[in-house]
Amino acid sequence: MRSLLAGLFLVSLSPQDAEFKKQLERVVLRACHVDPEERKAAVLEAADLYEREKEPLDKLAKSKDIPALAVLTLAGKRDADDLLKLKDRTARIVACHALKTRKEHLGLLLKMSEEKDLEVRLAAGSALGKMTDGALRQQITALLVPDARKPGFKPV
């Protein structure tokens, strides 16, 4: 259903607009890649895209277009928290990679780490791994690693 609606949306766009939307989607797919180098390249591409196409990006973002919101987040023009709260899996994956993880994110990230979707779980784990608070890191380890609760456990 979602792909049908996306297809109908692309048909209603001019050829230039449709190509722009496809370009946004390619950047977002790169941003979701498991390879950190691909994700870095997506961030650079998003920043370049923002510099060249600021107005169309802002216009699409105002209409809550997920790829546009993700590209703006990657370019550092929006907070990743907004994407993290969306139900869209791609938005949440991009958010996890762009997120400056804080205590407030812990519940949602732990919930995401239990989802069936492997890519969502990997992204949530990546975001949890960026947690800088030592006490929170210990709590996360205790929740995610059963052996961590045993006396004498030393993480690698």
Short mmCIF file of C-alpha atoms in Angstrom, two decimals:
data_model
loop_
_atom_site.label_atom_id
_atom_site.label_comp_id
_atom_site.label_asym_id
_atom_site.label_seq_id
_atom_site.Cartn_x
_atom_site.Cartn_y
_atom_site.Cartn_z
CA MET A 1 0.00 0.00 0.00
CA ARG A 2 2.76 2.43 0.98
CA SER A 3 4.71 1.72 -2.22
CA LEU A 4 1.53 2.26 -4.25
CA LEU A 5 0.99 5.65 -2.62
CA ALA A 6 4.64 6.55 -3.15
CA GLY A 7 4.32 5.52 -6.80
CA LEU A 8 1.20 7.67 -7.24
CA PHE A 9 3.00 10.58 -5.61
CA LEU A 10 5.95 10.22 -8.00
CA VAL A 11 3.59 10.10 -11.01
CA SER A 12 2.02 13.41 -9.94
CA LEU A 13 5.43 15.13 -9.80
CA SER A 14 7.20 16.76 -12.70
CA PRO A 15 10.13 14.73 -14.09
CA GLN A 16 12.59 17.00 -12.25
CA ASP A 17 10.67 16.65 -8.97
CA ALA A 18 10.43 12.88 -9.37
CA GLU A 19 14.18 12.67 -9.99
CA PHE A 20 14.80 14.86 -6.92
CA LYS A 21 12.64 12.54 -4.78
CA LYS A 22 14.56 9.52 -6.07
CA GLN A 23 17.82 11.27 -5.22
CA LEU A 24 16.59 11.87 -1.66
CA GLU A 25 15.59 8.23 -1.33
CA ARG A 26 19.04 7.09 -2.54
CA VAL A 27 20.73 9.27 0.10
CA VAL A 28 18.47 7.88 2.80
CA LEU A 29 19.16 4.29 1.73
CA ARG A 30 22.90 4.97 1.96
CA ALA A 31 22.36 6.47 5.42
CA CYS A 32 20.74 3.21 6.53
CA HIS A 33 23.62 1.06 5.28
CA VAL A 34 25.45 -1.13 7.80
CA ASP A 35 28.82 0.10 6.48
CA PRO A 36 29.84 3.24 8.43
CA GLU A 37 31.72 4.56 5.38
CA GLU A 38 28.51 4.46 3.34
CA ARG A 39 26.71 6.31 6.14
CA LYS A 40 29.45 8.97 6.24
CA ALA A 41 29.17 9.38 2.47
CA ALA A 42 25.40 9.81 2.86
CA VAL A 43 25.93 12.57 5.43
CA LEU A 44 28.28 14.41 3.06
CA GLU A 45 25.86 13.94 0.18
CA ALA A 46 22.98 15.22 2.32
CA ALA A 47 24.95 18.34 3.29
CA ASP A 48 25.81 18.97 -0.36
CA LEU A 49 22.21 18.40 -1.40
CA TYR A 50 21.02 20.85 1.25
CA GLU A 51 23.40 23.53 -0.05
CA ARG A 52 22.19 23.05 -3.63
CA GLU A 53 18.47 22.38 -3.04
CA LYS A 54 17.53 24.11 0.21
CA GLU A 55 14.13 25.45 -0.88
CA PRO A 56 12.72 22.22 -2.38
CA LEU A 57 14.00 20.27 0.63
CA ASP A 58 12.36 22.65 3.09
CA LYS A 59 9.12 22.54 1.11
CA LEU A 60 9.04 18.73 1.16
CA ALA A 61 9.94 18.67 4.86
CA LYS A 62 7.00 20.96 5.64
CA SER A 63 4.75 18.36 4.02
CA LYS A 64 6.28 15.72 6.38
CA ASP A 65 8.07 13.89 3.55
CA ILE A 66 10.20 11.25 5.32
CA PRO A 67 13.19 11.26 2.91
CA ALA A 68 13.33 15.07 3.03
CA LEU A 69 13.18 15.05 6.84
CA ALA A 70 15.92 12.41 6.93
CA VAL A 71 18.18 14.34 4.53
CA LEU A 72 17.74 17.51 6.59
CA THR A 73 18.61 15.53 9.72
CA LEU A 74 21.71 14.07 8.05
CA ALA A 75 22.71 17.57 6.93
CA GLY A 76 22.47 18.73 10.56
CA LYS A 77 19.49 21.01 9.94
CA ARG A 78 16.96 19.03 12.03
CA ASP A 79 17.14 17.17 15.32
CA ALA A 80 17.26 13.37 15.02
CA ASP A 81 14.82 13.11 17.96
CA ASP A 82 11.97 14.03 15.60
CA LEU A 83 12.77 11.13 13.26
CA LEU A 84 13.21 8.68 16.11
CA LYS A 85 9.60 9.21 17.20
CA LEU A 86 8.15 8.36 13.79
CA LYS A 87 6.78 4.90 13.02
CA ASP A 88 8.66 4.73 9.70
CA ARG A 89 11.50 2.18 10.02
CA THR A 90 13.82 4.08 7.68
CA ALA A 91 13.33 7.30 9.63
CA ARG A 92 14.14 5.52 12.88
CA ILE A 93 17.25 3.86 11.43
CA VAL A 94 18.55 7.20 10.14
CA ALA A 95 17.72 8.77 13.51
CA CYS A 96 19.68 6.12 15.40
CA HIS A 97 22.78 6.75 13.30
CA ALA A 98 22.46 10.55 13.56
CA LEU A 99 21.38 10.66 17.20
CA LYS A 100 23.39 12.19 20.00
CA THR A 101 22.17 9.56 22.45
CA ARG A 102 20.85 10.77 25.80
CA LYS A 103 19.13 9.19 28.78
CA GLU A 104 15.70 10.20 27.42
CA HIS A 105 16.24 7.91 24.42
CA LEU A 106 17.00 4.81 26.48
CA GLY A 107 13.46 3.36 26.71
CA LEU A 108 12.69 3.75 23.02
CA LEU A 109 16.11 2.42 21.94
CA LEU A 110 15.80 -0.62 24.20
CA LYS A 111 12.34 -1.28 22.76
CA MET A 112 13.76 -0.94 19.23
CA SER A 113 16.57 -3.37 20.12
CA GLU A 114 13.90 -6.07 20.62
CA GLU A 115 12.12 -5.61 17.27
CA LYS A 116 12.06 -8.39 14.68
CA ASP A 117 13.67 -6.20 12.00
CA LEU A 118 17.43 -6.85 12.13
CA GLU A 119 18.37 -3.46 10.65
CA VAL A 120 16.30 -1.63 13.27
CA ARG A 121 17.94 -3.69 16.03
CA LEU A 122 21.43 -2.96 14.65
CA ALA A 123 20.70 0.76 14.44
CA ALA A 124 19.31 0.80 17.99
CA GLY A 125 22.42 -1.03 19.22
CA SER A 126 24.59 1.51 17.45
CA ALA A 127 22.75 4.36 19.15
CA LEU A 128 22.96 2.64 22.53
CA GLY A 129 26.69 2.18 21.99
CA LYS A 130 27.09 5.95 21.67
CA MET A 131 25.80 6.49 25.21
CA THR A 132 28.58 8.31 27.10
CA ASP A 133 27.23 8.12 30.67
CA GLY A 134 29.19 5.30 32.35
CA ALA A 135 26.44 4.37 34.81
CA LEU A 136 23.86 4.17 32.01
CA ARG A 137 26.24 2.05 29.92
CA GLN A 138 26.48 -0.42 32.81
CA GLN A 139 22.68 -0.55 33.10
CA ILE A 140 22.34 -1.10 29.35
CA THR A 141 24.90 -3.91 29.47
CA ALA A 142 23.08 -5.53 32.38
CA LEU A 143 19.79 -5.38 30.46
CA LEU A 144 21.13 -6.64 27.14
CA VAL A 145 23.80 -9.13 28.22
CA PRO A 146 22.49 -11.81 30.60
CA ASP A 147 25.98 -12.76 31.89
CA ALA A 148 26.58 -9.14 32.89
CA ARG A 149 24.37 -9.70 35.92
CA LYS A 150 26.73 -12.37 37.29
CA PRO A 151 29.31 -11.31 39.87
CA GLY A 152 32.79 -10.89 38.43
CA PHE A 153 31.61 -10.20 34.85
CA LYS A 154 34.07 -8.02 32.96
CA PRO A 155 32.98 -6.60 29.59
CA VAL A 156 35.42 -6.97 26.72
#
